[in-house]
Short mmCIF file of C-alpha atoms and ligand atoms in Angstrom, two decimals:
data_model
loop_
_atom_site.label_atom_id
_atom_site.label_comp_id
_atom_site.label_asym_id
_atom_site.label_seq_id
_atom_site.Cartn_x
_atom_site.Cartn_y
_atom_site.Cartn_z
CA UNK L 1 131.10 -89.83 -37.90
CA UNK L 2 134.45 -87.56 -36.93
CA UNK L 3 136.28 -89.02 -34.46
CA UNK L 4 139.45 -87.76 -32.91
CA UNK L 5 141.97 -91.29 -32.71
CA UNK L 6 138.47 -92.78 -30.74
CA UNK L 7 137.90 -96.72 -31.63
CA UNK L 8 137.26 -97.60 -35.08
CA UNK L 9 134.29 -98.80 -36.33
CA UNK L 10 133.69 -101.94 -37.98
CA UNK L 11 134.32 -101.12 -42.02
CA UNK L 12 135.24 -104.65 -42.98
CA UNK L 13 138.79 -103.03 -44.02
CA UNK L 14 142.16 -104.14 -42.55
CA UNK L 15 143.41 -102.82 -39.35
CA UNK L 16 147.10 -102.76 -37.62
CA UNK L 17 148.64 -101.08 -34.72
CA UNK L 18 151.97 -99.40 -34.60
CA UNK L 19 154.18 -102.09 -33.86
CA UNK L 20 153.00 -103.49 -36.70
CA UNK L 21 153.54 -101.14 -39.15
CA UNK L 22 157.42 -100.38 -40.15
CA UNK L 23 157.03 -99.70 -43.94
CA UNK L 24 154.59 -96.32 -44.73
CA UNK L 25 153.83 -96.01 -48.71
CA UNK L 26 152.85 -92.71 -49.75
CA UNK L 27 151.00 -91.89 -52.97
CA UNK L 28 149.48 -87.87 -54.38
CA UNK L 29 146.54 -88.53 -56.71
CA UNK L 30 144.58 -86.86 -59.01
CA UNK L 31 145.48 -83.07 -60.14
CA UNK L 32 148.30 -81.24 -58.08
CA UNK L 33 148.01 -78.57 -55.95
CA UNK L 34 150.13 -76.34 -53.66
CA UNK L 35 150.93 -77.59 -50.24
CA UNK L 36 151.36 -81.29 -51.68
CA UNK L 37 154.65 -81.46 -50.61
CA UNK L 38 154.30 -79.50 -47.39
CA UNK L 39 151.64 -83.20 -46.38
CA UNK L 40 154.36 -85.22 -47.38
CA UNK L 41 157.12 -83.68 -45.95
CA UNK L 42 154.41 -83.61 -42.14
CA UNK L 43 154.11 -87.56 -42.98
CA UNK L 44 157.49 -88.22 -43.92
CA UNK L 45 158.62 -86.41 -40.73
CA UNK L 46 155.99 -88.01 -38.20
CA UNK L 47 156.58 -91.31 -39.28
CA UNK L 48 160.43 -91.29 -38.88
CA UNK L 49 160.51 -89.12 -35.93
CA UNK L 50 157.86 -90.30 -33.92
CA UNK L 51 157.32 -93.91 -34.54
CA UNK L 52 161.01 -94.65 -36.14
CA UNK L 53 159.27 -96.03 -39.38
CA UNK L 54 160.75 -96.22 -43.00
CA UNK L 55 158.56 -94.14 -45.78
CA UNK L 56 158.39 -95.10 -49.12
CA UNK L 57 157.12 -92.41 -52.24
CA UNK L 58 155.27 -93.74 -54.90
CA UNK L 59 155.44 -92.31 -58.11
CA UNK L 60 152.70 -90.64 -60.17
CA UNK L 61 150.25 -91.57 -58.18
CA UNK L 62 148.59 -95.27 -58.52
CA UNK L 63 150.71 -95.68 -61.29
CA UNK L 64 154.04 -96.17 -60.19
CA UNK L 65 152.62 -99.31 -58.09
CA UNK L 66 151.43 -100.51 -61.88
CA UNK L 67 155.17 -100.29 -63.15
CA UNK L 68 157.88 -102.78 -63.03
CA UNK L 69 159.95 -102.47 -61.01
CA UNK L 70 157.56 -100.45 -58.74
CA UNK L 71 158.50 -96.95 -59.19
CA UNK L 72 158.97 -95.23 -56.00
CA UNK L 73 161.24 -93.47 -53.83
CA UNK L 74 162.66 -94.16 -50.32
CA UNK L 75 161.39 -90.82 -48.42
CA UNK L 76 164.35 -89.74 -45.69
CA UNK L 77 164.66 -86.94 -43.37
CA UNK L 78 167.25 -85.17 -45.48
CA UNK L 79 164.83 -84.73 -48.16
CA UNK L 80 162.09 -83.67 -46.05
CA UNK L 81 163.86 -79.92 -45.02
CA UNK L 82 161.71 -76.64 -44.61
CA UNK L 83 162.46 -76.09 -48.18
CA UNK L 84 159.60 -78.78 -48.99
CA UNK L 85 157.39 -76.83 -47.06
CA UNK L 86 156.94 -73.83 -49.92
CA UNK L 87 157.72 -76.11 -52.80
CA UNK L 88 154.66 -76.10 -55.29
CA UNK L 89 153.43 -79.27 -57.44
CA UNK L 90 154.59 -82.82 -55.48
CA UNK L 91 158.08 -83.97 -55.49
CA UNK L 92 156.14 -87.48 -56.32
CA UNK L 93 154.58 -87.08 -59.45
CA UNK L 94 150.70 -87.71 -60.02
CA UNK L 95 147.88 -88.39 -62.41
CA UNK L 96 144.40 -87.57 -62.71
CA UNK L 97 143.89 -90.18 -65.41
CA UNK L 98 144.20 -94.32 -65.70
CA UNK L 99 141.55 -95.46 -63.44
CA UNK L 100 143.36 -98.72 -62.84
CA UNK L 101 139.55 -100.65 -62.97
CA UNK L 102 139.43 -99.67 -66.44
CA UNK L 103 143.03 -98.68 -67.97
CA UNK L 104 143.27 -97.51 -70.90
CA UNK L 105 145.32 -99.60 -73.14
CA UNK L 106 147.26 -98.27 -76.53
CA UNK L 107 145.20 -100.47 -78.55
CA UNK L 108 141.62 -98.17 -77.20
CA UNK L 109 140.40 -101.05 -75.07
CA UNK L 110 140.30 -100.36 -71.81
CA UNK L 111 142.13 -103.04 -68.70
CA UNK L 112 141.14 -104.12 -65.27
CA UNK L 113 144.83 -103.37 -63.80
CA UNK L 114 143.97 -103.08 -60.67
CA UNK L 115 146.00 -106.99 -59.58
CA UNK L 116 149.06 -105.33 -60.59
CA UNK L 117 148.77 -102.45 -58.91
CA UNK L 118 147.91 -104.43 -55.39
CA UNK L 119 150.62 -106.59 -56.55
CA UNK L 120 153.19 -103.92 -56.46
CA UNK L 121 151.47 -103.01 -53.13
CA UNK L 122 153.19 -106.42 -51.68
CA UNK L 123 156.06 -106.15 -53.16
CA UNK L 124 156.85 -102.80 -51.56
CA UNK L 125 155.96 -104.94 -48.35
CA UNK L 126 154.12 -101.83 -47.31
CA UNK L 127 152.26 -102.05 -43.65
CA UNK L 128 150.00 -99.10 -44.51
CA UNK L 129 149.36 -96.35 -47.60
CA UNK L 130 148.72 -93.07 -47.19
CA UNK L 131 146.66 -91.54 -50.25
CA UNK L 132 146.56 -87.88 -51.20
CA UNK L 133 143.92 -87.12 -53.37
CA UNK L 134 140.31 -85.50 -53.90
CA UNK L 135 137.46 -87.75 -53.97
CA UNK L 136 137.90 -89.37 -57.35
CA UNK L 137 141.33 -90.51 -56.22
CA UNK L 138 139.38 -91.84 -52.70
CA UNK L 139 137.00 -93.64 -54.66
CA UNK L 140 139.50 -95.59 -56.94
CA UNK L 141 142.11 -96.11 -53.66
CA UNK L 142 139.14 -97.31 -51.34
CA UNK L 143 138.33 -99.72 -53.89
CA UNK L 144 141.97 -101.15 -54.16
CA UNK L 145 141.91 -101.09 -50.51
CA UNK L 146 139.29 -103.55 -49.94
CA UNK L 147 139.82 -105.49 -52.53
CA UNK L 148 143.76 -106.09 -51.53
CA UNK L 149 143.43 -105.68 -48.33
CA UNK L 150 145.67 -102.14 -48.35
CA UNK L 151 145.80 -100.62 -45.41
CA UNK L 152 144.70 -96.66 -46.66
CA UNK L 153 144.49 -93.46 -45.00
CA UNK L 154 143.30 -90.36 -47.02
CA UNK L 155 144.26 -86.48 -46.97
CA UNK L 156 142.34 -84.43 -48.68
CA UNK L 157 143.71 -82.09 -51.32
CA UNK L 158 141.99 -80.42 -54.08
CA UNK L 159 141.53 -76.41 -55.34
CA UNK L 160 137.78 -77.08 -56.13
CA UNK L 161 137.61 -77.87 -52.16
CA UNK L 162 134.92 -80.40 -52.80
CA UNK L 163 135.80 -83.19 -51.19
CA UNK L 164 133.11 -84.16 -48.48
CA UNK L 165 132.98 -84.24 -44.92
CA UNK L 166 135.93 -81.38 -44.76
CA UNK L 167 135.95 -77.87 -44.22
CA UNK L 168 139.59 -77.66 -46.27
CA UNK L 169 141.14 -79.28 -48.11
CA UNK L 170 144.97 -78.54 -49.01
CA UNK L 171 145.14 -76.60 -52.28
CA UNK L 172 142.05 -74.87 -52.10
CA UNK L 173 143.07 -71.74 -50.24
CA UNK L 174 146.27 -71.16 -51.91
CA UNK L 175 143.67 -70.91 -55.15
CA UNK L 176 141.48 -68.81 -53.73
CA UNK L 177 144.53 -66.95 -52.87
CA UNK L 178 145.95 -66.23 -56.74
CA UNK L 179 142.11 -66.09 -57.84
CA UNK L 180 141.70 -62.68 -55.87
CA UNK L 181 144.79 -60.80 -56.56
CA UNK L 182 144.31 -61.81 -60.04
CA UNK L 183 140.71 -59.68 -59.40
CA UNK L 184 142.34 -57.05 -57.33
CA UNK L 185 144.59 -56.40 -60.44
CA UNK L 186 141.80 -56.52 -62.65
CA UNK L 187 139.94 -53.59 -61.06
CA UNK L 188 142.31 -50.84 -61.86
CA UNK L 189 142.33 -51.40 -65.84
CA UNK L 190 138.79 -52.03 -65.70
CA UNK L 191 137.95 -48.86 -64.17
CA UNK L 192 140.62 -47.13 -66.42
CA UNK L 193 138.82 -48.23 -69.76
CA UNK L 194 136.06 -48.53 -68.70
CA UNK L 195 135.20 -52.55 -69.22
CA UNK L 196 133.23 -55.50 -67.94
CA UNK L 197 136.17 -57.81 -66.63
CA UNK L 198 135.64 -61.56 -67.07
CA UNK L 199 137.73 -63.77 -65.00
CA UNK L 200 137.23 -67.37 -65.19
CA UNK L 201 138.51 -69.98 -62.53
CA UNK L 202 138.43 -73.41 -62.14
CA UNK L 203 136.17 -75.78 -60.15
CA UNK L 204 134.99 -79.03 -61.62
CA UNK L 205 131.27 -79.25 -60.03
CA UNK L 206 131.94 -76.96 -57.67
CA UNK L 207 131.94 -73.48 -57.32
CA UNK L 208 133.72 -72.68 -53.93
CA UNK L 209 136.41 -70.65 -55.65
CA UNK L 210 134.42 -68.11 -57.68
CA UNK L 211 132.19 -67.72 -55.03
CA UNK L 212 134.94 -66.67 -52.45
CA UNK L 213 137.16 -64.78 -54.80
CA UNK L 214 134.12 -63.00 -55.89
CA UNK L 215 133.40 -61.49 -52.23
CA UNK L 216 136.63 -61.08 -51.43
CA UNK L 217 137.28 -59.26 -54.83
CA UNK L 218 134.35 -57.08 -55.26
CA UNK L 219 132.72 -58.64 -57.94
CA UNK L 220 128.95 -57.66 -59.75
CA UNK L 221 128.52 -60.95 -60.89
CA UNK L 222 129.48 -64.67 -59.94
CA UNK L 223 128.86 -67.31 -62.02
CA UNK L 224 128.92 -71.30 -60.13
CA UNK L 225 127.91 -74.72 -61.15
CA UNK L 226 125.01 -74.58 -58.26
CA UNK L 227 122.87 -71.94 -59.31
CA UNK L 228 121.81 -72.24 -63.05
CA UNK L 229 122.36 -68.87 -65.04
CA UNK L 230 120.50 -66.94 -67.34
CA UNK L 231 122.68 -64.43 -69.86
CA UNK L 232 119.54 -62.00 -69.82
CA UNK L 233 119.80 -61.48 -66.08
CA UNK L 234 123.69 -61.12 -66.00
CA UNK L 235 123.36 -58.15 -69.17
CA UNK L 236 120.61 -56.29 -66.90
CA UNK L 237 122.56 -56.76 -63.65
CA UNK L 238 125.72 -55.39 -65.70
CA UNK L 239 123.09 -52.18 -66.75
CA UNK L 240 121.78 -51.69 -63.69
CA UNK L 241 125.53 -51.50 -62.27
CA UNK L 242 126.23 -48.98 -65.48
CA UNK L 243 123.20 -47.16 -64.85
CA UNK L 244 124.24 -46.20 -61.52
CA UNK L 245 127.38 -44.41 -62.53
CA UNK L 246 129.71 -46.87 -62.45
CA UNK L 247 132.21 -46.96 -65.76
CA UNK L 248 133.21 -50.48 -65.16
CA UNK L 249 132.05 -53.95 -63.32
CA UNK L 250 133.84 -57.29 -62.54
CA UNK L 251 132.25 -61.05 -63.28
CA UNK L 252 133.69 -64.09 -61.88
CA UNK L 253 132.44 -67.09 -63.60
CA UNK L 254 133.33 -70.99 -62.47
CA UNK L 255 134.54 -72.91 -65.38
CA UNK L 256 131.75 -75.56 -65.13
CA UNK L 257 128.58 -73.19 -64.45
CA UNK L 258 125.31 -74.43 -66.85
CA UNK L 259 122.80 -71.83 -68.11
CA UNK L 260 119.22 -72.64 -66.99
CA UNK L 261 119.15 -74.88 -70.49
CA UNK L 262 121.73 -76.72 -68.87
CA UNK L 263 124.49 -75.24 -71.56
CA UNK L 264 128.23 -75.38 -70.73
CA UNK L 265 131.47 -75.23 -72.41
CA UNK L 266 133.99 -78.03 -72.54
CA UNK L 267 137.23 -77.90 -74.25
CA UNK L 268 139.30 -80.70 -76.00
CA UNK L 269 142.86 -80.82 -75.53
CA UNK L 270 145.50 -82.62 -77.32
CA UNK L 271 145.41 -86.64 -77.16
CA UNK L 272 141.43 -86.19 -76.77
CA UNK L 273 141.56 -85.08 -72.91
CA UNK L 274 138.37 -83.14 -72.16
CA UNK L 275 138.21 -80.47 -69.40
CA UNK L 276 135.75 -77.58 -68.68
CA UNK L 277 137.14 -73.90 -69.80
CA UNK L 278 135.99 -71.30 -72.24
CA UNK L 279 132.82 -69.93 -70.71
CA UNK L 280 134.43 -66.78 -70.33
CA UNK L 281 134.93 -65.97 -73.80
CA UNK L 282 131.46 -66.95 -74.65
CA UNK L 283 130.19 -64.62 -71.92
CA UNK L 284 132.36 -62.18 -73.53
CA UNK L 285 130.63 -62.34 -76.82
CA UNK L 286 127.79 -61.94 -75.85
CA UNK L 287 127.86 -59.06 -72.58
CA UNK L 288 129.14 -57.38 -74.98
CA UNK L 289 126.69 -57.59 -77.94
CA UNK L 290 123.74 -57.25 -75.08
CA UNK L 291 125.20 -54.37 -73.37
CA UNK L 292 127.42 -52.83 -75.65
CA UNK L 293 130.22 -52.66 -72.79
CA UNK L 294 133.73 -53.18 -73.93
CA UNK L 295 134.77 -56.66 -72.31
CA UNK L 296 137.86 -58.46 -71.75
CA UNK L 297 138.38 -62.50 -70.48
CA UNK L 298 140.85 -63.52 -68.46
CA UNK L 299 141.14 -67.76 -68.31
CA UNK L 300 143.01 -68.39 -64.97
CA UNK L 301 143.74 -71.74 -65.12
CA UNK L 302 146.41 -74.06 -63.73
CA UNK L 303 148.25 -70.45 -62.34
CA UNK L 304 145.51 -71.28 -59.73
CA UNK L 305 147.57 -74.98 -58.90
CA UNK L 306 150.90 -73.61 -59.26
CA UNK L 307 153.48 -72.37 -56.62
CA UNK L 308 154.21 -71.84 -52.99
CA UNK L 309 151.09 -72.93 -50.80
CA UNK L 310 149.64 -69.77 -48.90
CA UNK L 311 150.10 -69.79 -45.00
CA UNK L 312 146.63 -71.58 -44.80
CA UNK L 313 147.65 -74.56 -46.82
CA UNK L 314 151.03 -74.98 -45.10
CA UNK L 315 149.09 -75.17 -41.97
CA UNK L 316 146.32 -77.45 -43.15
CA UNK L 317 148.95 -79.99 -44.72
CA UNK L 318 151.12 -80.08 -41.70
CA UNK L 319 148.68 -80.79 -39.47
CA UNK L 320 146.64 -83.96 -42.07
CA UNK L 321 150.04 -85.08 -42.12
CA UNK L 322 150.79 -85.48 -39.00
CA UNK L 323 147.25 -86.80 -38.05
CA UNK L 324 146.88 -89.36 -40.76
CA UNK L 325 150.49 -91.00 -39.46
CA UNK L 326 148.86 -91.31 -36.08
CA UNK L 327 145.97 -92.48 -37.64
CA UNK L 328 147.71 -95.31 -39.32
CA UNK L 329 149.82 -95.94 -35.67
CA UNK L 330 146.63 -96.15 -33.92
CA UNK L 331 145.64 -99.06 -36.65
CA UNK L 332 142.71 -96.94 -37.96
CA UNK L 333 142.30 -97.65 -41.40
CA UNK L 334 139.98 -96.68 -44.23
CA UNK L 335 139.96 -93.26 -43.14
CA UNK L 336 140.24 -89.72 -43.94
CA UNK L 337 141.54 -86.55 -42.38
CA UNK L 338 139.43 -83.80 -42.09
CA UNK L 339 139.08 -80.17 -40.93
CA UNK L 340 136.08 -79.49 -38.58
CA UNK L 341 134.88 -76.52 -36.59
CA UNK L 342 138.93 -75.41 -36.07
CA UNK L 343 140.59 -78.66 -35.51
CA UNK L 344 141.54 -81.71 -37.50
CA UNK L 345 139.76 -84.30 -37.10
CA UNK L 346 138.70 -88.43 -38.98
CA UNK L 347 135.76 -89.46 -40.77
CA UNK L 348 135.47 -92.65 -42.77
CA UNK L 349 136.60 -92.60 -46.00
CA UNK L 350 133.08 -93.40 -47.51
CA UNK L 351 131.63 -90.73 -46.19
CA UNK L 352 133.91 -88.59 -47.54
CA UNK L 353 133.31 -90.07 -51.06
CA UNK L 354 129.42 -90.21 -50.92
CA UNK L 355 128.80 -86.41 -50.16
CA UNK L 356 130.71 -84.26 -51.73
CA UNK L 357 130.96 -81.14 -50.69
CA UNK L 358 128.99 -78.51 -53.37
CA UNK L 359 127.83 -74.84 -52.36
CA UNK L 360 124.79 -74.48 -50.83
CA UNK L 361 122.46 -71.82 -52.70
CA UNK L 362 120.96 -71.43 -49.38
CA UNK L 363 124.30 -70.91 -46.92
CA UNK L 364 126.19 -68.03 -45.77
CA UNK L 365 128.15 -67.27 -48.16
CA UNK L 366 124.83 -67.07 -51.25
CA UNK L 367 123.40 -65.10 -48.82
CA UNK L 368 126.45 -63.11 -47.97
CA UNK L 369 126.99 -62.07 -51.99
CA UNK L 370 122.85 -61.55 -52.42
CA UNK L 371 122.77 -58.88 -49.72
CA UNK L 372 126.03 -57.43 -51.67
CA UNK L 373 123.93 -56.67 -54.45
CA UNK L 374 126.18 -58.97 -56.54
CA UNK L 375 124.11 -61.30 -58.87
CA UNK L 376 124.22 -64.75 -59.57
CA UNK L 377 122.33 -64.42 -63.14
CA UNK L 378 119.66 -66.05 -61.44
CA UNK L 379 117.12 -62.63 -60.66
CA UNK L 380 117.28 -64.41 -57.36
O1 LIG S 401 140.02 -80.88 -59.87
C1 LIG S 401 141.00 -79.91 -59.97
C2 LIG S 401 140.97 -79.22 -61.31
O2 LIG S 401 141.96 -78.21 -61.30
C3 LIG S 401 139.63 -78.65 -61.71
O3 LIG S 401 139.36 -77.44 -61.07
C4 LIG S 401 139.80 -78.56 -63.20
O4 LIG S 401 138.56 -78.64 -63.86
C5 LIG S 401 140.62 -79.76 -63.54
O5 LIG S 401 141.30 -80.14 -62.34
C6 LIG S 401 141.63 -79.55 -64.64
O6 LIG S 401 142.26 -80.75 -64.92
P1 LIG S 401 143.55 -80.88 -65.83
O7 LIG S 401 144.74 -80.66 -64.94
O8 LIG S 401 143.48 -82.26 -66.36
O9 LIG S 401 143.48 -79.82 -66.90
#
């Protein structure tokens, strides 16, 4: 249930109240994404400011509680100018890997670290922790929470903008953002040799981006995790589109869509990391071969994490920041900020973890693109 600073309910986790709290820890999680630093700098600010409180940075996420001596970074008003407000990545460091239930050691095996970590929790003597992270980060830093008693509040960042029981989440429409001017400038030299235009964005699960920067951008085609594709129906949407005169069409594809044989592409990177990416070249291949249009891939990748957060973002960050320190004065724990119907708002954290936020084939937005004429390779 949302709840705007009302009483909290019973969770079993740890509660406080402002006087109690004098020493704020502050953690990013997970993969980076613009408008990190604009949250912390709204935390760092609201805690000093308003409640006189000292704020303490961890470092690279979960991990710098894990190292000895606890890697962090006292967090002052100096630091925190309007400068930190456009700076991209997080000033903090992060990690999306090293779940500390099940660390992976250099030997292969993997460690239940997770002591150490609440360990270095104590020694901080932190009063409260505020975690910024999508819900893979949430899940791991609930867990901790109960189990060490942790005091946690959660802001939700992530591009993919999956994270449940949020409209927003910071990152996501600075993303969306690069995504469609990479389109808009793929338009022009698609209509000038005449090609089919692949671009491929990211979205683990979830395909909020390409469906978005698809409508926004004009696209024929979009491509998303939630509606299976079949290559037969994108090659005779890409025809039809031909057929009608024009010399050139645009697809947006998600990087984790599945064909209606449940077929994706992964990709392994260096030091055995695995991450979606590559559809688009397969697509490629084969639009091509079935249509006999020239086509060319573009892979946007991590340009869609990078750099100054969008006016959105700075907004949305400012205003979880500020809400999740009030949150944590107000001694309500185990919570998340959250954006809802135009105002920010607090749901528990576990609801935030157990629905994650996917597109619905059936919303606004499907419906939207369907009476565009733009097809999801679906004949739907
Ligand atoms: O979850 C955010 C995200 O950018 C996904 O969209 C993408 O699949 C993944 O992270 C990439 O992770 P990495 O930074 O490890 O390549």
């Amino acid at each position: 249930m949302a709840g705007q600073l009302d009483p909290q309910p019973d969770t079993g986790a740890p509660r406080g109240s402002a006087q109690a709290v004098k020493r704020l820890g502050i953690l990013t999680s997970g993969g980076d994404c613009s408008g990190l630093n604009a949250a912390i700098r709204a935390v760092v600010c609201r805690a000093i400011e308003g409640y006189g409180w000292r704020v303490f940075g961890i470092k690279q996420g979960t991990q710098g509680l894990m190292r000895r001596p606890v890697d962090y970074q006292e967090l002052d008003l100096g630091l925190v100018n309007s400068n930190m407000l456009r700076l991209g990545g997080t000033i903090l460091g992060t990690t999306n890997k090293g779940d500390p239930f099940a660390f992976p050691m250099p030997d292969g095996s993997l460690l239940d670290r997770s002591e150490e970590l609440i360990e270095g929790y104590r020694e901080l003597k932190l009063d409260a922790l505020i975690g910024i992270g999508g819900d893979g980060s949430f899940a791991i830093l609930r867990r901790l929470a109960l189990q060490g008693g942790i005091n946690l509040v959660g802001i939700p960042k992530t591009i993919d903008n999956d994270v449940g029981a949020t409209e927003n989440s910071v990152g996501y429409q600075s993303a969306v953002e690069v995504a469609t001017e990479a389109l808009d400038r793929l338009q022009p030299t698609a209509a000038s040799h005449d090609r089919v235009m692949i671009l491929e964005v990211m979205g683990r699960d979830a395909g909020h981006i390409a469906l978005t920067v698809g409508i926004a951008g004009g696209a024929d085609v979009i491509l998303i995790p939630e509606i299976a594709y079949s290559i037969e129906s994108v090659a005779r949407h890409i025809d039809k589109v031909r057929r009608r005169g024009r010399n050139f069409a645009l697809v947006v594809v998600a990087e984790a869509v599945k064909d209606t044989l449940g077929q994706g592409v992964r990709r392994r990177h260096g030091m055995g990391a695995e991450t979606y990416g590559g559809i688009g070249h397969l697509l490629g291949v084969e639009l091509a071969r079935m249509t006999g249009a020239e086509t060319r891939v573009t892979v946007l990748g991590h340009v869609q994490r990078g750099g100054e957060p969008n006016a959105s973002d700075r907004l949305i960050a400012s205003t979880f920041g500020v809400h999740a320190v009030d949150l944590v004065a107000a001694g309500k724990f185990d919570r998340m900020v959250a954006w809802q119907n135009r105002r920010v708002v607090d749901v528990p954290l576990a609801e935030a973890i157990a629905m994650p936020q996917r597109v619905d084939p059936g919303g606004t937005l499907v419906h939207t693109a369907r009476g565009l004429d733009i097809s999801f390779g679906d004949d739907g």
